[in-house]
mmCIF file of N, CA, C and O in Angstrom:
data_model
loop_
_atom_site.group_PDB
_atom_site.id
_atom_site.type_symbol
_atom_site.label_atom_id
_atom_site.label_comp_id
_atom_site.label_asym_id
_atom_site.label_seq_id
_atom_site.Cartn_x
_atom_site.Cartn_y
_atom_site.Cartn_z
ATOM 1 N N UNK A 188 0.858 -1.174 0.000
ATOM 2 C CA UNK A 188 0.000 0.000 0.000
ATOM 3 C C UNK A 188 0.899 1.231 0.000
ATOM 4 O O UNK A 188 1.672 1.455 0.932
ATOM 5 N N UNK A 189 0.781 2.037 -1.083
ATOM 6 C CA UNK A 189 1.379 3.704 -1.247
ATOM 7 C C UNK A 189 0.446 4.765 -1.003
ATOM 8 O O UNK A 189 -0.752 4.660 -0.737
ATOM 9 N N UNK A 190 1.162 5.828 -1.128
ATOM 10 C CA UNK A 190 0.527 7.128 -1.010
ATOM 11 C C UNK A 190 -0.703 7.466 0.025
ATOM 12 O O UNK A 190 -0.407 7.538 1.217
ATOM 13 N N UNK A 191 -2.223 7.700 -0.413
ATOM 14 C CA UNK A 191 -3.620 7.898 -0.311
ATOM 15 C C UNK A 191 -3.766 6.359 1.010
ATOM 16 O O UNK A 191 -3.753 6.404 2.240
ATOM 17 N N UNK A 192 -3.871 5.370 0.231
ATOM 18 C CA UNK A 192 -3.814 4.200 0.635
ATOM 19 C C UNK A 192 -3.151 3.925 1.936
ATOM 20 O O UNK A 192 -3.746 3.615 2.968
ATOM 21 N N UNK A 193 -2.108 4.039 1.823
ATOM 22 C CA UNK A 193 -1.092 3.749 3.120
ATOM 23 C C UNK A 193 -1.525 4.695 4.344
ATOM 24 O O UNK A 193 -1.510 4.215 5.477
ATOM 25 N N UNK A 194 -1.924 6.078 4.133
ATOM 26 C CA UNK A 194 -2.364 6.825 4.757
ATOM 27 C C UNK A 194 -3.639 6.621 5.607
ATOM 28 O O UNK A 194 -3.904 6.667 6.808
ATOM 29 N N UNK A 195 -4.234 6.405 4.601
ATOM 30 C CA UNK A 195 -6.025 5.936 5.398
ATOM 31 C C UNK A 195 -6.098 4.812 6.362
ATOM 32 O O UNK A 195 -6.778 4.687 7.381
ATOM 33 N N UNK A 196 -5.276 4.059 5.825
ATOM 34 C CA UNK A 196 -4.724 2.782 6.947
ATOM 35 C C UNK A 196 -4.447 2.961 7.917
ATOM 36 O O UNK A 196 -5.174 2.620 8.849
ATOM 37 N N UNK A 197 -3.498 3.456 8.063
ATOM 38 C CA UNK A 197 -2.741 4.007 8.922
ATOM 39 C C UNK A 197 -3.604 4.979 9.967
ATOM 40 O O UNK A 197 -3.578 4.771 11.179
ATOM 41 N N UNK A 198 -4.202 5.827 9.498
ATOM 42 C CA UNK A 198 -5.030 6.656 10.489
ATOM 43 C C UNK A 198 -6.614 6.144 10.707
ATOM 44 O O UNK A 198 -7.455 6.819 11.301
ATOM 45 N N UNK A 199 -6.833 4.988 10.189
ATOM 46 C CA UNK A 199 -7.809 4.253 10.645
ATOM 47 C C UNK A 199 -7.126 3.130 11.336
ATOM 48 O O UNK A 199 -7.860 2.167 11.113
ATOM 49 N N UNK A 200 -6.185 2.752 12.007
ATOM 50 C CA UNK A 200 -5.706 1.947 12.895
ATOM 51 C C UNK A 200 -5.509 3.107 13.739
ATOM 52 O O UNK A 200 -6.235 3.183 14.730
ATOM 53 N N UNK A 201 -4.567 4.130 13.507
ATOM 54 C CA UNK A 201 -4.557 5.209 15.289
ATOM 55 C C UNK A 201 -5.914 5.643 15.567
ATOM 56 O O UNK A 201 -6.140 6.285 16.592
ATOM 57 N N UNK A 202 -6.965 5.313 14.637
ATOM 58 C CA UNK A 202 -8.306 5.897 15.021
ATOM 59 C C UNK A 202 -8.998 4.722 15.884
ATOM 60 O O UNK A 202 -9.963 5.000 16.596
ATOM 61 N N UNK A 203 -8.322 2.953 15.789
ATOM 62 C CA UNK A 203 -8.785 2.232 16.420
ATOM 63 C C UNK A 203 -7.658 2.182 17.693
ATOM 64 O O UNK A 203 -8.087 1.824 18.790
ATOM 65 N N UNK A 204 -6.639 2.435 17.596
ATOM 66 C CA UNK A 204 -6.165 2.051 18.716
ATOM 67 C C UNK A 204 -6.125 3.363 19.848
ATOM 68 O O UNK A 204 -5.559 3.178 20.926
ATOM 69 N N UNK A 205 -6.669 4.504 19.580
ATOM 70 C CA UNK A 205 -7.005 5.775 20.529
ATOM 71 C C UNK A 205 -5.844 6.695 20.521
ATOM 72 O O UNK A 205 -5.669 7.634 21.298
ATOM 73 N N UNK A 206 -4.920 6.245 19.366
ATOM 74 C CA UNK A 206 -3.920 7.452 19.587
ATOM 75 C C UNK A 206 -3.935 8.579 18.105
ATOM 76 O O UNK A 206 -4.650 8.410 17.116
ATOM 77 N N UNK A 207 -3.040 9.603 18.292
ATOM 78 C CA UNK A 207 -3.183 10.563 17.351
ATOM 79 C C UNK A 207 -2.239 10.678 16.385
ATOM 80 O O UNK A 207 -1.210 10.629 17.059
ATOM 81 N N UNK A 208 -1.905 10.798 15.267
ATOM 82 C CA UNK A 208 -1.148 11.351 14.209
ATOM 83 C C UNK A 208 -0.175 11.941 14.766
ATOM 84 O O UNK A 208 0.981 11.605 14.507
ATOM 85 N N UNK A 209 -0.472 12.965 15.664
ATOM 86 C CA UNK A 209 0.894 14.164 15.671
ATOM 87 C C UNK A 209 1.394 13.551 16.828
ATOM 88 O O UNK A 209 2.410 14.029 17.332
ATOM 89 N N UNK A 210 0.682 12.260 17.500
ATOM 90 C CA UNK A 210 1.670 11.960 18.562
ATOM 91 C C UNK A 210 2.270 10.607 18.167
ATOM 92 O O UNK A 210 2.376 9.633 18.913
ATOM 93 N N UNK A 211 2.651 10.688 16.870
ATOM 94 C CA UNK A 211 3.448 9.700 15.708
ATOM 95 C C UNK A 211 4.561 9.893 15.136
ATOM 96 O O UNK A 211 4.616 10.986 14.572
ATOM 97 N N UNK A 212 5.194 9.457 15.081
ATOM 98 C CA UNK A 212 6.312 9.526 13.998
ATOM 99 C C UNK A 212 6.406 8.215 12.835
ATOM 100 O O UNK A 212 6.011 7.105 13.194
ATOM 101 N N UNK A 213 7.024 8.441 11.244
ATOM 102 C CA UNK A 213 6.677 7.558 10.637
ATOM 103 C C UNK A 213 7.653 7.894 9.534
ATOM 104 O O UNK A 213 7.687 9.024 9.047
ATOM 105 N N UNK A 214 8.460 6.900 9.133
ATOM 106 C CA UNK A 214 10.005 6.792 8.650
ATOM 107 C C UNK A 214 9.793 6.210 7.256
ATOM 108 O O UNK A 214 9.073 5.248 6.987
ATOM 109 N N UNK A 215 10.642 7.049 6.272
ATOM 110 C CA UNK A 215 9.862 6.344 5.244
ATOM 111 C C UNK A 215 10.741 6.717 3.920
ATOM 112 O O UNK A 215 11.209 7.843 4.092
ATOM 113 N N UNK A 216 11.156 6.141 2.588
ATOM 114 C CA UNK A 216 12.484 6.578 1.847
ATOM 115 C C UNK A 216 11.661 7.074 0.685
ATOM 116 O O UNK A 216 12.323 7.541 -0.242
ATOM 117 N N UNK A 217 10.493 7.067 0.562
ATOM 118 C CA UNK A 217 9.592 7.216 -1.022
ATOM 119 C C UNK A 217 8.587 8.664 -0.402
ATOM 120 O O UNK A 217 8.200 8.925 0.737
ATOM 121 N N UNK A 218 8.375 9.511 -1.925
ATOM 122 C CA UNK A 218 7.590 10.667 -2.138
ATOM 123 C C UNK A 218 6.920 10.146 -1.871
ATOM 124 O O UNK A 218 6.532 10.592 -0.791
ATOM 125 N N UNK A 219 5.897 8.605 -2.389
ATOM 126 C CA UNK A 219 4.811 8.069 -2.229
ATOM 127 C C UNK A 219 4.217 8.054 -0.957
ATOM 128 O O UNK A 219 3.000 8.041 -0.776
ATOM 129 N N UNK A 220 5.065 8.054 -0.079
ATOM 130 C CA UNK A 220 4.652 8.246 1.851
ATOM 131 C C UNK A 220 4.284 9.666 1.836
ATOM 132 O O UNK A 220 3.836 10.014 2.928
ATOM 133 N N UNK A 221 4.332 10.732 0.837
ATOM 134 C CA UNK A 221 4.242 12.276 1.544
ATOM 135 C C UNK A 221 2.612 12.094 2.653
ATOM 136 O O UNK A 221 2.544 12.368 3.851
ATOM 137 N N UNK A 222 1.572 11.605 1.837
ATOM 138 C CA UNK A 222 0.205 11.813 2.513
ATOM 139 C C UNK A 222 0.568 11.515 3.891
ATOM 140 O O UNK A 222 0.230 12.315 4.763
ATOM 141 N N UNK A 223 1.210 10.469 4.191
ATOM 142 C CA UNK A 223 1.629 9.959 5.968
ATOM 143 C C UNK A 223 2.124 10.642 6.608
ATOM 144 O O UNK A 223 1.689 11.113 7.660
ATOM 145 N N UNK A 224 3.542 10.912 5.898
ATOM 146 C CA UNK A 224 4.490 11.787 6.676
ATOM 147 C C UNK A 224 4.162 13.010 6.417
ATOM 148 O O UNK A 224 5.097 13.779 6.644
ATOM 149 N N UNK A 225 3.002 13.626 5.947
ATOM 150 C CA UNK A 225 2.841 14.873 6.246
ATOM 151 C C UNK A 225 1.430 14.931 7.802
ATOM 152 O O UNK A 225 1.099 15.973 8.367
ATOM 153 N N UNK A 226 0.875 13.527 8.135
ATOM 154 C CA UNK A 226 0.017 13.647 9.002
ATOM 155 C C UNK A 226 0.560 13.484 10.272
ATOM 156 O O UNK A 226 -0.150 13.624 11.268
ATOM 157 N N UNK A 227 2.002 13.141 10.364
ATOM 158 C CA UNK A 227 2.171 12.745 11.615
ATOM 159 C C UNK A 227 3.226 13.966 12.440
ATOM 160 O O UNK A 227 3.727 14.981 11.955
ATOM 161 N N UNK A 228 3.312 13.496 13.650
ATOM 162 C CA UNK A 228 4.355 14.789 14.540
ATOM 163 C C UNK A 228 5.424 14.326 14.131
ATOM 164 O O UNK A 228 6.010 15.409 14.131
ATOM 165 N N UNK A 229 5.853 13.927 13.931
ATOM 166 C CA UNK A 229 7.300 13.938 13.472
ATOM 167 C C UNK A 229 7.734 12.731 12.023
ATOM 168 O O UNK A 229 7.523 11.521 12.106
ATOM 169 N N UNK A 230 8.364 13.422 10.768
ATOM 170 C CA UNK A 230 8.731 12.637 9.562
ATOM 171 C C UNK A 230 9.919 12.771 9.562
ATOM 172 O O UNK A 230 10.591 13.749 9.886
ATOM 173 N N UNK A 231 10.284 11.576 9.119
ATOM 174 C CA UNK A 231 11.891 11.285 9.124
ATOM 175 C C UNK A 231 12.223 10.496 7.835
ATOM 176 O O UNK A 231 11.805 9.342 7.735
ATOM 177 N N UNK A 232 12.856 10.982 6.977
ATOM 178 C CA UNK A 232 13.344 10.608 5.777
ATOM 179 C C UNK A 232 14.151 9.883 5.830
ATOM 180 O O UNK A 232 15.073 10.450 6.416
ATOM 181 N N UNK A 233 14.474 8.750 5.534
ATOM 182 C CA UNK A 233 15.331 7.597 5.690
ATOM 183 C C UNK A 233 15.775 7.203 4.141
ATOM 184 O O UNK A 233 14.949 6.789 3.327
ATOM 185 N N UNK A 234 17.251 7.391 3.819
ATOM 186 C CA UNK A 234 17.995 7.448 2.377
ATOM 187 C C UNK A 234 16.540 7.700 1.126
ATOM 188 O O UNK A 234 16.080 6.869 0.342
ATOM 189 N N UNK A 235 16.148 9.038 1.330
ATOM 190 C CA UNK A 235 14.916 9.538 0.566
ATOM 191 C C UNK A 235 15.313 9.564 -1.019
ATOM 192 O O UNK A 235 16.394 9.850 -1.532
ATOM 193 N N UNK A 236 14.412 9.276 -1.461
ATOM 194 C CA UNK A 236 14.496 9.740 -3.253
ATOM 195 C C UNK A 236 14.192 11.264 -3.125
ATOM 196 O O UNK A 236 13.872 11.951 -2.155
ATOM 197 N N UNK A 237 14.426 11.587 -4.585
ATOM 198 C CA UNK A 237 15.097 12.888 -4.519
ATOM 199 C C UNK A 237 13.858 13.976 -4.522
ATOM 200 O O UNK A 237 14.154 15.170 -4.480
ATOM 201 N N UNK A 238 12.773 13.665 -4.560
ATOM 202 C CA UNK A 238 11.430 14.581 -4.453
ATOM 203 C C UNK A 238 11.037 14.631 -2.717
ATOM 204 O O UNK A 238 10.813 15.689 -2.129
ATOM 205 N N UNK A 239 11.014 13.534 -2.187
ATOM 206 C CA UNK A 239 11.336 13.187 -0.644
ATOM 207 C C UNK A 239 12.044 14.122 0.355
ATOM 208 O O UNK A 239 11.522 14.604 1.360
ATOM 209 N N UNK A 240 13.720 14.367 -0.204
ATOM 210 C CA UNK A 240 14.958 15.087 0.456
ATOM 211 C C UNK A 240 14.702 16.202 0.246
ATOM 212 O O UNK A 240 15.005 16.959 1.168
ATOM 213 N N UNK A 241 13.945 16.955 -1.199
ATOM 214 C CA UNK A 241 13.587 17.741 -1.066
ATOM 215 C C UNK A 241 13.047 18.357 -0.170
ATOM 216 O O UNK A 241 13.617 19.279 0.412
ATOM 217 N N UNK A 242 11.279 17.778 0.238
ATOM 218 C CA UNK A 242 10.597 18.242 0.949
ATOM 219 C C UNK A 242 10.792 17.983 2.308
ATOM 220 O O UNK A 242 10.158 18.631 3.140
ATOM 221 N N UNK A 243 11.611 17.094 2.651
ATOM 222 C CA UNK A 243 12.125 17.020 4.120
ATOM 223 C C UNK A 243 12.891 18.117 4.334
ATOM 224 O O UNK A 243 12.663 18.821 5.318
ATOM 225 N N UNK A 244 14.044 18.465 3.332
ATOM 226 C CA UNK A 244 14.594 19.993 3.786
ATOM 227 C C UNK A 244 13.888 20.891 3.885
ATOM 228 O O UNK A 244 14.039 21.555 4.910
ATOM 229 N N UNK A 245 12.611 21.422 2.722
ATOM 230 C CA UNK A 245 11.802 22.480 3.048
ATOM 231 C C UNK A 245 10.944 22.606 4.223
ATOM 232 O O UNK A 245 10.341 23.601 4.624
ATOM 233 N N UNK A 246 10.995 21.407 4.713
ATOM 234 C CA UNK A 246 10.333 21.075 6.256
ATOM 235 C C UNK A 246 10.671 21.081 7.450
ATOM 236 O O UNK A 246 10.119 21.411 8.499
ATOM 237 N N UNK A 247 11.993 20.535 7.074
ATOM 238 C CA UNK A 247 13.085 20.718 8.557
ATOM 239 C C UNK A 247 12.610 19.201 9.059
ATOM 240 O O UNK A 247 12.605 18.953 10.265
ATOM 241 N N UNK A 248 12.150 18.047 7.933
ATOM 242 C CA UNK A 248 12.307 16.876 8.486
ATOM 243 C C UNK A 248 14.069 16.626 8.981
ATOM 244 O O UNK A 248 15.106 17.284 8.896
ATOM 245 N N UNK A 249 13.675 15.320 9.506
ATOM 246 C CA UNK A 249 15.638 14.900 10.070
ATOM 247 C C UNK A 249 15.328 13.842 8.853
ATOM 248 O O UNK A 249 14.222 13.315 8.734
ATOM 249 N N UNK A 250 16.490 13.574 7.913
ATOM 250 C CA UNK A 250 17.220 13.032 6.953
ATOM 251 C C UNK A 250 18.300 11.950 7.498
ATOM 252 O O UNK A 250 19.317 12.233 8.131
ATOM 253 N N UNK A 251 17.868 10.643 7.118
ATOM 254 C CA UNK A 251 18.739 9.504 8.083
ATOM 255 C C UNK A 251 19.292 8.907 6.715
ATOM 256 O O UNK A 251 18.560 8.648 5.760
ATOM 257 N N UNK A 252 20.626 8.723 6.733
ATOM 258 C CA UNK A 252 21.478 8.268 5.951
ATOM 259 C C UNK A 252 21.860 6.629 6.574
ATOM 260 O O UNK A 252 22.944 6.342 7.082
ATOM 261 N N UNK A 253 20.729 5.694 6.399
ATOM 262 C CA UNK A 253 21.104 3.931 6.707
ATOM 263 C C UNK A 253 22.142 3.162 6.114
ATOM 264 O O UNK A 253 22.853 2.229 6.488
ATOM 265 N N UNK A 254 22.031 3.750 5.208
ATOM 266 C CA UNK A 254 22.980 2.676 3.804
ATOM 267 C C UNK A 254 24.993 3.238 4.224
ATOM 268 O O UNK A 254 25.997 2.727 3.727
ATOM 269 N N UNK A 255 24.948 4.137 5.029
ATOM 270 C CA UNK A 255 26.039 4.787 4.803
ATOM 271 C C UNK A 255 26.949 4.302 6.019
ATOM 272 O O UNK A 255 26.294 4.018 7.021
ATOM 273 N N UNK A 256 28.052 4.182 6.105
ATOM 274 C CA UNK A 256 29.049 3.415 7.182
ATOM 275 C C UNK A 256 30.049 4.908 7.854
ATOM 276 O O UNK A 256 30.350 5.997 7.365
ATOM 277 N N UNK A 257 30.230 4.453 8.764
ATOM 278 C CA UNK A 257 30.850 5.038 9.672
ATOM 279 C C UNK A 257 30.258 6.089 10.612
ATOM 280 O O UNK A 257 29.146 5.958 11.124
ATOM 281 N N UNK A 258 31.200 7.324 10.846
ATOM 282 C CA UNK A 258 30.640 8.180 11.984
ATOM 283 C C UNK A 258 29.516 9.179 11.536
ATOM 284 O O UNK A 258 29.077 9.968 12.373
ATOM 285 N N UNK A 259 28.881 9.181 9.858
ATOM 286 C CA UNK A 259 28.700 9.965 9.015
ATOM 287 C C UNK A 259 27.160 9.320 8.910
ATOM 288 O O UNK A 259 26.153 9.837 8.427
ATOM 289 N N UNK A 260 27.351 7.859 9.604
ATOM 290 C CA UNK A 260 25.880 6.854 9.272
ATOM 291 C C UNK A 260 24.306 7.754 9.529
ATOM 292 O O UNK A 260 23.599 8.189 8.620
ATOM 293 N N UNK A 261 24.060 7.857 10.850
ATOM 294 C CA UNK A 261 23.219 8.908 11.454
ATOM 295 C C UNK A 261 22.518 9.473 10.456
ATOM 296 O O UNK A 261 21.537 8.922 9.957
ATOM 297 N N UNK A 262 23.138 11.054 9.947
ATOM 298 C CA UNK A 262 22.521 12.263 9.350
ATOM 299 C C UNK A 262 23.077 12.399 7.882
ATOM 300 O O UNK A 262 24.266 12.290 7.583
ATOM 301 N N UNK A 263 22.188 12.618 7.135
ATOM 302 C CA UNK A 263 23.001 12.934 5.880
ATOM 303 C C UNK A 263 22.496 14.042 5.578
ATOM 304 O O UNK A 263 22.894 14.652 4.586
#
């Protein structure tokens, strides 16, 4: 499940289990997640495609570099 899809899911399970969106966070490497990661308190871009890194910078998401080795792994 992408985009629209993944979203509605998602906030029809925090709608069954009594919790909220903004008291969420939700990690994710594809534009296709924007609908999610724009509903929750905190988005975190994890080695994002390049429409993704974009909008995580214009956002002031945190940008997680997984794929990458050493002291540099963390933040990209």
């Amino acid at each position: 499940v992408f985009g629209e899809g993944k979203r509605s899911r998602v906030l029809d399970y925090l709608r069954a289990v009594g919790a909220e969106p903004g008291d969420c966070a939700f990690y994710s490497d594809s534009r296709r997640d924007l609908p999610l990661l724009l509903e929750v308190g905190k988005a975190v871009a994890v080695d994002p495609d390049g429409k993704l890194r974009r909008t995580a910078r214009e956002r002031g998401w945190e940008i997680l570099a997984a794929r990458r080795r050493g002291k540099d792994a963390a933040h990209a």
